[in-house]
Coordinates of C-alpha atoms and ligand atoms in Angstrom, one line a residue:
M1 CA 9.8 5.4 -0.8
F2 CA 6.5 6.6 -2.2
T3 CA 4.4 9.6 -1.2
A4 CA 0.7 10.1 -1.5
N5 CA 1.1 11.9 -4.9
D6 CA 2.9 8.9 -6.4
F7 CA -0.3 6.9 -5.8
I8 CA -2.3 9.1 -8.2
P9 CA -2.2 7.3 -11.5
N10 CA -1.8 9.2 -14.8
S11 CA -3.4 6.8 -17.3
Y12 CA -3.8 3.1 -17.7
S13 CA -2.3 1.0 -20.6
K14 CA -5.1 -1.6 -20.6
T15 CA -8.9 -1.8 -20.6
I16 CA -10.9 -4.6 -18.9
E17 CA -14.6 -5.2 -19.3
N18 CA -15.2 -7.6 -16.5
G19 CA -13.7 -10.2 -14.3
S20 CA -13.1 -11.1 -10.6
F21 CA -10.2 -11.5 -8.1
Q22 CA -10.1 -13.0 -4.7
W23 CA -7.7 -12.2 -1.8
S24 CA -7.5 -13.0 1.8
A25 CA -6.0 -10.7 4.4
P26 CA -5.3 -11.4 8.0
S27 CA -6.0 -9.5 11.2
N28 CA -3.0 -8.2 13.1
I29 CA -2.2 -7.5 16.8
A30 CA -0.3 -4.4 17.7
L31 CA 2.5 -4.5 20.2
V32 CA 3.0 -0.8 20.3
K33 CA -0.5 0.7 19.9
Y34 CA -1.9 3.2 17.5
W35 CA -4.4 5.4 19.4
G36 CA -5.0 8.9 18.2
K37 CA -4.8 10.3 14.7
K38 CA -4.4 13.4 12.7
T39 CA -6.4 14.2 9.6
N40 CA -6.5 11.6 6.7
Q41 CA -5.8 8.7 9.0
I42 CA -2.3 9.9 9.7
P43 CA -1.3 8.2 13.0
A44 CA -0.4 10.4 16.0
N45 CA 2.3 7.9 16.8
P46 CA 3.9 4.9 15.1
S47 CA 2.9 1.3 15.9
V48 CA 4.2 -2.2 15.3
S49 CA 2.2 -5.4 15.0
F50 CA 2.4 -9.1 14.5
T51 CA 0.4 -10.1 11.4
L52 CA -1.9 -13.0 12.3
N53 CA -2.2 -16.2 10.3
H54 CA -5.6 -17.8 10.8
C55 CA -7.9 -14.9 11.6
K56 CA -8.6 -13.5 8.2
T57 CA -11.1 -12.1 5.8
I58 CA -11.5 -13.6 2.4
T59 CA -13.0 -11.3 -0.2
K60 CA -14.0 -11.9 -3.8
L61 CA -14.3 -8.8 -6.0
A62 CA -16.3 -9.2 -9.2
F63 CA -16.5 -6.3 -11.5
E64 CA -18.1 -5.3 -14.8
K65 CA -18.0 -2.1 -16.8
N66 CA -20.7 0.3 -15.9
R67 CA -20.7 3.2 -18.3
N68 CA -21.8 6.7 -17.4
S69 CA -23.0 5.7 -13.9
G70 CA -21.4 8.8 -12.3
N71 CA -21.8 7.1 -8.9
F72 CA -20.2 4.3 -7.0
S73 CA -22.1 1.2 -7.8
F74 CA -21.6 -2.0 -5.7
D75 CA -23.4 -4.9 -4.0
L76 CA -22.1 -6.2 -0.7
L77 CA -22.5 -9.8 0.4
F78 CA -21.4 -11.1 3.7
E79 CA -21.2 -14.9 3.9
G80 CA -23.1 -15.0 0.6
K81 CA -26.0 -12.8 1.8
P82 CA -26.6 -9.1 1.1
K83 CA -25.4 -7.0 4.0
E84 CA -26.8 -3.5 3.8
D85 CA -25.4 -2.2 7.0
F86 CA -21.8 -2.7 5.8
K87 CA -22.4 -0.5 2.7
P88 CA -22.0 3.0 4.2
K89 CA -18.5 2.1 5.3
I90 CA -17.6 0.9 1.9
Q91 CA -19.2 4.0 0.3
K92 CA -17.0 6.2 2.5
F93 CA -13.9 4.1 1.7
F94 CA -14.6 4.5 -2.0
E95 CA -15.0 8.3 -1.6
R96 CA -11.7 8.5 0.3
I97 CA -9.7 6.5 -2.3
E98 CA -11.3 7.7 -5.5
S99 CA -8.6 10.1 -6.4
Y100 CA -6.1 7.3 -6.1
L101 CA -8.2 4.8 -8.1
P102 CA -10.0 6.9 -10.7
F103 CA -11.6 3.8 -12.3
L104 CA -13.9 3.2 -9.3
K105 CA -17.0 4.7 -10.9
D106 CA -16.4 2.9 -14.2
Y107 CA -17.4 -0.5 -12.8
H108 CA -20.2 -2.2 -10.9
F109 CA -18.6 -4.2 -8.1
T110 CA -19.9 -7.3 -6.2
I111 CA -18.0 -7.6 -3.0
D112 CA -18.4 -11.0 -1.5
T113 CA -16.7 -11.3 1.9
Q114 CA -16.4 -13.7 4.8
N115 CA -14.3 -14.1 7.9
T116 CA -12.5 -17.2 9.2
F117 CA -13.3 -16.2 12.7
P118 CA -16.8 -16.2 14.2
H119 CA -18.9 -13.2 13.3
S120 CA -19.2 -10.6 16.1
S121 CA -16.5 -12.3 18.1
G122 CA -15.3 -8.9 19.1
I123 CA -12.2 -9.4 16.9
A124 CA -11.6 -6.3 14.8
S125 CA -12.6 -7.4 11.3
S126 CA -12.1 -3.9 9.9
A127 CA -8.3 -4.5 9.6
S128 CA -8.6 -7.8 7.7
G129 CA -11.7 -6.6 5.8
M130 CA -10.4 -3.3 4.5
S131 CA -7.0 -4.9 3.7
A132 CA -8.6 -7.7 1.7
L133 CA -10.7 -5.2 -0.3
A134 CA -7.7 -2.9 -0.9
M135 CA -5.7 -5.9 -2.2
N136 CA -8.5 -6.7 -4.7
L137 CA -8.8 -3.1 -5.9
M138 CA -5.0 -3.0 -6.4
R139 CA -5.1 -6.2 -8.3
L140 CA -7.6 -4.6 -10.7
E141 CA -5.4 -1.6 -11.0
K142 CA -2.4 -3.9 -11.7
A143 CA -4.5 -5.5 -14.5
L144 CA -5.1 -2.0 -15.9
N145 CA -1.4 -1.2 -15.5
P146 CA 0.7 -4.4 -15.7
E147 CA 4.0 -2.4 -15.6
M148 CA 3.4 -1.7 -11.9
T149 CA 6.2 -2.9 -9.6
E150 CA 5.6 -5.3 -6.7
E151 CA 6.8 -2.6 -4.3
Y152 CA 4.4 -0.1 -5.6
F153 CA 1.6 -2.7 -5.6
Y154 CA 2.0 -3.6 -1.9
Q155 CA 2.7 -0.1 -0.6
K156 CA -0.2 1.4 -2.4
A157 CA -2.4 -1.5 -1.2
S158 CA -1.4 -0.6 2.4
F159 CA -1.9 3.1 1.8
L160 CA -5.4 2.5 0.5
A161 CA -6.2 0.0 3.4
R162 CA -5.1 2.7 5.8
L163 CA -7.8 5.1 4.4
G164 CA -10.4 2.4 5.2
S165 CA -9.2 1.6 8.7
G166 CA -5.9 2.7 10.1
S167 CA -4.7 -0.6 11.5
A168 CA -5.7 -2.3 8.2
C169 CA -2.5 -1.0 6.6
R170 CA -0.5 -3.4 8.8
S171 CA -2.4 -6.4 7.5
V172 CA -1.1 -6.4 3.9
K173 CA 2.3 -7.8 4.8
G174 CA 3.8 -10.1 7.4
K175 CA 5.3 -10.9 9.8
V176 CA 6.1 -7.9 11.8
V177 CA 4.9 -4.6 10.4
V178 CA 5.6 -1.0 11.3
W179 CA 3.3 1.9 10.5
G180 CA 4.2 5.5 11.2
N181 CA 7.3 7.4 10.8
Q182 CA 10.0 6.4 13.3
A183 CA 13.5 8.0 12.8
N184 CA 15.3 4.8 13.7
I185 CA 13.3 2.5 11.4
K186 CA 14.4 2.7 7.8
G187 CA 11.6 3.2 5.3
S188 CA 8.9 3.7 8.0
S189 CA 6.1 6.0 6.9
D190 CA 2.9 7.6 8.2
E191 CA 1.2 6.7 4.9
Y192 CA 1.5 2.9 4.9
G193 CA 2.8 -0.1 6.8
V194 CA 6.3 -1.6 6.0
E195 CA 7.8 -4.9 6.9
Y196 CA 10.0 -4.5 9.9
P197 CA 13.4 -4.2 8.3
Y198 CA 15.9 -5.4 11.0
R199 CA 16.9 -8.7 12.5
I200 CA 14.3 -10.6 14.6
H201 CA 15.6 -13.3 17.0
D202 CA 14.4 -16.8 16.7
N203 CA 12.6 -16.5 20.0
F204 CA 9.9 -14.7 18.0
K205 CA 9.6 -17.2 15.2
N206 CA 6.1 -18.6 15.0
Y207 CA 5.1 -16.5 18.1
Q208 CA 1.7 -17.7 19.3
D209 CA -1.4 -15.6 19.9
T210 CA -4.4 -17.3 21.6
I211 CA -7.3 -14.9 21.6
L212 CA -9.6 -15.3 24.5
L213 CA -13.1 -14.2 23.6
V214 CA -14.2 -12.5 26.8
D215 CA -17.0 -10.4 25.4
K216 CA -18.4 -10.8 21.9
G217 CA -20.9 -7.9 22.1
E218 CA -20.8 -4.7 20.2
K219 CA -18.3 -2.2 21.7
Q220 CA -19.8 0.6 23.7
V221 CA -17.4 3.1 22.2
S222 CA -16.0 2.8 18.6
S223 CA -12.3 3.1 17.8
T224 CA -13.2 6.2 15.7
V225 CA -14.6 7.9 18.8
G226 CA -11.7 6.7 20.9
H227 CA -9.1 8.1 18.5
D228 CA -10.9 11.4 18.5
L229 CA -10.8 11.7 22.2
M230 CA -7.0 11.8 22.1
H231 CA -7.5 15.4 20.8
N232 CA -7.0 17.7 23.8
H233 CA -6.4 14.6 26.0
P234 CA -4.4 15.6 29.0
F235 CA -1.8 12.9 28.6
A236 CA -1.7 12.7 24.8
E237 CA 1.7 14.3 24.1
R238 CA 3.4 12.2 26.6
R239 CA 1.7 9.1 25.4
F240 CA 2.7 9.7 21.8
A241 CA 6.3 10.3 22.8
Q242 CA 6.2 7.0 24.9
A243 CA 5.1 5.1 21.8
H244 CA 8.2 6.3 19.9
E245 CA 10.4 5.3 22.9
N246 CA 8.8 1.9 23.2
L247 CA 9.3 1.2 19.5
D248 CA 13.0 2.2 19.7
K249 CA 13.4 -0.2 22.7
L250 CA 11.8 -3.0 20.7
I251 CA 14.5 -2.8 18.0
A252 CA 17.1 -4.1 20.5
I253 CA 14.6 -6.5 22.1
F254 CA 13.8 -8.1 18.7
E255 CA 17.5 -8.4 17.9
K256 CA 18.5 -10.0 21.2
G257 CA 15.3 -12.0 21.8
N258 CA 14.9 -10.6 25.3
L259 CA 11.5 -12.0 26.2
E260 CA 11.4 -10.4 29.7
E261 CA 11.8 -6.9 28.2
F262 CA 9.4 -7.7 25.4
I263 CA 6.7 -8.7 27.9
Q264 CA 7.3 -5.4 29.8
I265 CA 6.8 -3.3 26.7
V266 CA 3.8 -5.2 25.4
E267 CA 1.8 -5.3 28.6
S268 CA 2.6 -1.7 29.4
E269 CA 1.4 -0.7 25.9
A270 CA -1.9 -2.6 26.4
L271 CA -2.6 -1.1 29.8
T272 CA -1.6 2.4 28.5
L273 CA -4.1 2.1 25.7
H274 CA -6.8 1.4 28.1
A275 CA -5.5 4.0 30.5
M276 CA -6.0 6.6 27.7
M277 CA -9.6 5.5 27.4
M278 CA -10.2 5.7 31.1
T279 CA -8.6 9.3 31.2
S280 CA -10.4 10.6 28.1
M281 CA -13.3 13.1 28.6
P282 CA -15.8 11.5 28.4
Y283 CA -14.0 8.5 29.9
F284 CA -14.9 4.9 29.2
I285 CA -13.8 1.4 30.1
L286 CA -13.8 -1.4 27.5
M287 CA -12.2 -4.1 29.8
K288 CA -14.6 -6.4 31.6
P289 CA -14.2 -8.0 35.0
N290 CA -13.1 -11.2 33.3
T291 CA -10.4 -9.3 31.4
L292 CA -8.8 -8.4 34.7
E293 CA -9.3 -11.9 36.1
I294 CA -7.4 -13.3 33.1
I295 CA -4.6 -10.7 33.4
N296 CA -4.1 -11.6 37.0
R297 CA -4.1 -15.3 36.3
I298 CA -1.5 -14.8 33.5
W299 CA 0.7 -12.8 35.9
K300 CA 0.5 -15.5 38.6
F301 CA 1.2 -18.3 36.1
R302 CA 4.2 -16.4 34.8
K303 CA 5.6 -15.9 38.3
D304 CA 5.0 -19.4 39.4
T305 CA 6.3 -21.2 36.3
Q306 CA 8.7 -18.7 34.9
T307 CA 7.0 -19.2 31.5
P308 CA 7.4 -16.1 29.2
V309 CA 3.7 -15.6 28.5
C310 CA 2.1 -12.2 28.4
F311 CA -1.1 -10.5 27.3
T312 CA -2.1 -7.6 25.1
L313 CA -5.5 -6.0 24.4
D314 CA -7.2 -4.3 21.5
A315 CA -9.9 -1.7 21.9
G316 CA -12.1 -4.3 23.5
A317 CA -12.4 -6.8 26.4
N318 CA -10.8 -9.8 24.6
V319 CA -7.4 -10.8 25.7
H320 CA -4.6 -11.8 23.3
V321 CA -2.2 -14.3 25.0
L322 CA 1.2 -14.1 23.4
Y323 CA 4.0 -16.7 23.9
P324 CA 6.9 -18.4 22.1
E325 CA 6.2 -21.6 20.2
N326 CA 8.4 -23.7 22.5
V327 CA 6.1 -23.2 25.5
K328 CA 2.9 -23.8 23.4
E329 CA 1.8 -27.1 25.1
K330 CA 2.3 -25.8 28.6
V331 CA 0.5 -22.5 27.9
L332 CA -2.4 -24.2 26.1
Q333 CA -2.8 -26.5 29.1
F334 CA -2.9 -23.5 31.4
I335 CA -5.4 -21.7 29.2
K336 CA -7.7 -24.7 29.1
A337 CA -7.4 -25.3 32.9
E338 CA -7.6 -21.7 34.1
L339 CA -8.6 -19.2 31.5
V340 CA -11.4 -20.6 29.3
G341 CA -13.9 -20.3 32.2
Y342 CA -13.6 -16.5 31.8
C343 CA -14.4 -16.6 28.1
Q344 CA -17.9 -16.2 26.7
N345 CA -19.1 -19.8 25.9
E346 CA -15.5 -20.9 26.7
Q347 CA -14.5 -19.7 23.2
Y348 CA -10.9 -18.9 22.2
I349 CA -9.0 -18.9 18.9
C350 CA -5.5 -20.2 18.4
D351 CA -3.4 -18.2 16.0
D352 CA 0.2 -17.4 15.3
I353 CA 2.3 -15.0 13.2
G354 CA 1.5 -15.0 9.5
E355 CA 2.7 -13.7 6.1
G356 CA 0.0 -11.2 5.1
A357 CA -2.4 -11.0 2.3
I358 CA -2.6 -13.8 -0.3
E359 CA -4.3 -14.0 -3.7
Y360 CA -6.4 -17.1 -4.3
Ligands
LIG1 O1 -7.7 0.7 13.0 P1 -8.6 1.3 14.0 O2 -9.0 2.7 13.8 O3 -9.8 0.4 14.3 O4 -7.8 1.4 15.4 C1 -7.4 0.3 16.1 C2 -6.5 0.7 17.2 C3 -6.0 -0.5 18.1 O5 -6.4 -1.7 17.7 C4 -6.6 -0.2 19.5 C5 -4.5 -0.4 18.3 C6 -3.7 -0.9 17.1 O6 -2.6 -0.3 16.9 O7 -4.2 -1.8 16.4

């Protein structure tokens, strides 16, 4: 296991003038939610997520030596066009990771990025985006230091991604990733995400996630503000303890494939996340009326048909519908018949569990 100090390099054995790399990294959906953080993006509680497969960011990083610049130097393109409003986030990310990647000021970078999912769909692109950028930067470091091990490469990539956006650290690897120190999960760390190390029942193989786009608008309250409001939150300590308890319960659930218990934990986590928002000071609500309509429809369908389908929510109004692969036809039929009417422009995205970041 590495610690933050292990990620500060001493020297590099190679020099490189210019070149480019390209990586894709997927989004992920948390089952036990991260909400609340300490300094340096250390999570207040551990979380676990399914890595997604189709919803991803593809980022090309071109670089050339830029002597004596003394500053970070980069251009940012989104879907091939300059995107000035993304730049401050990248600037801040570079500042946070500079001590771990001391070559950052030696190059001019062109970051060319695109998502496979519709822009402003309300899907968090920061997880896939920061992860894809971290992979490229690590790939450059690996070129400067080819002796680096695979383990170091991926753990440091996740560590760096975390400093860009917390949940991004869970997008480096698949299929189930734990982030945050949990006594009963070997290798788990507050500093980076690790692949879930124990047995996972076949019931969860190719688990499906259909994302219903309820509201594609800009969120009224950002995740950053939301995390902050967990400081001095009246229920914070109990909530953080509950996340540990739920993660422990999931170990047995993953092992046995108990879908009923899985559903209970996952839906409770989603509603607890939103309950924390509603009980913050100031309080806020990110769900929309259609979010609640969908939840009620899912509950009714599950009761009427005994189909093991459930929902989860991110920090937004969209609903992730989770279900095993063997009920895919039936659930998709239900979604088309009963749920798409609650989506903006009837839009939804079909995804499933994926493997993590890939080099192109
Ligand atoms: O990674 P951030 O800071 O955008 O936080 C995201 C937190 C949730 O998506 C609400 C939960 C999670 O664990 O992904």
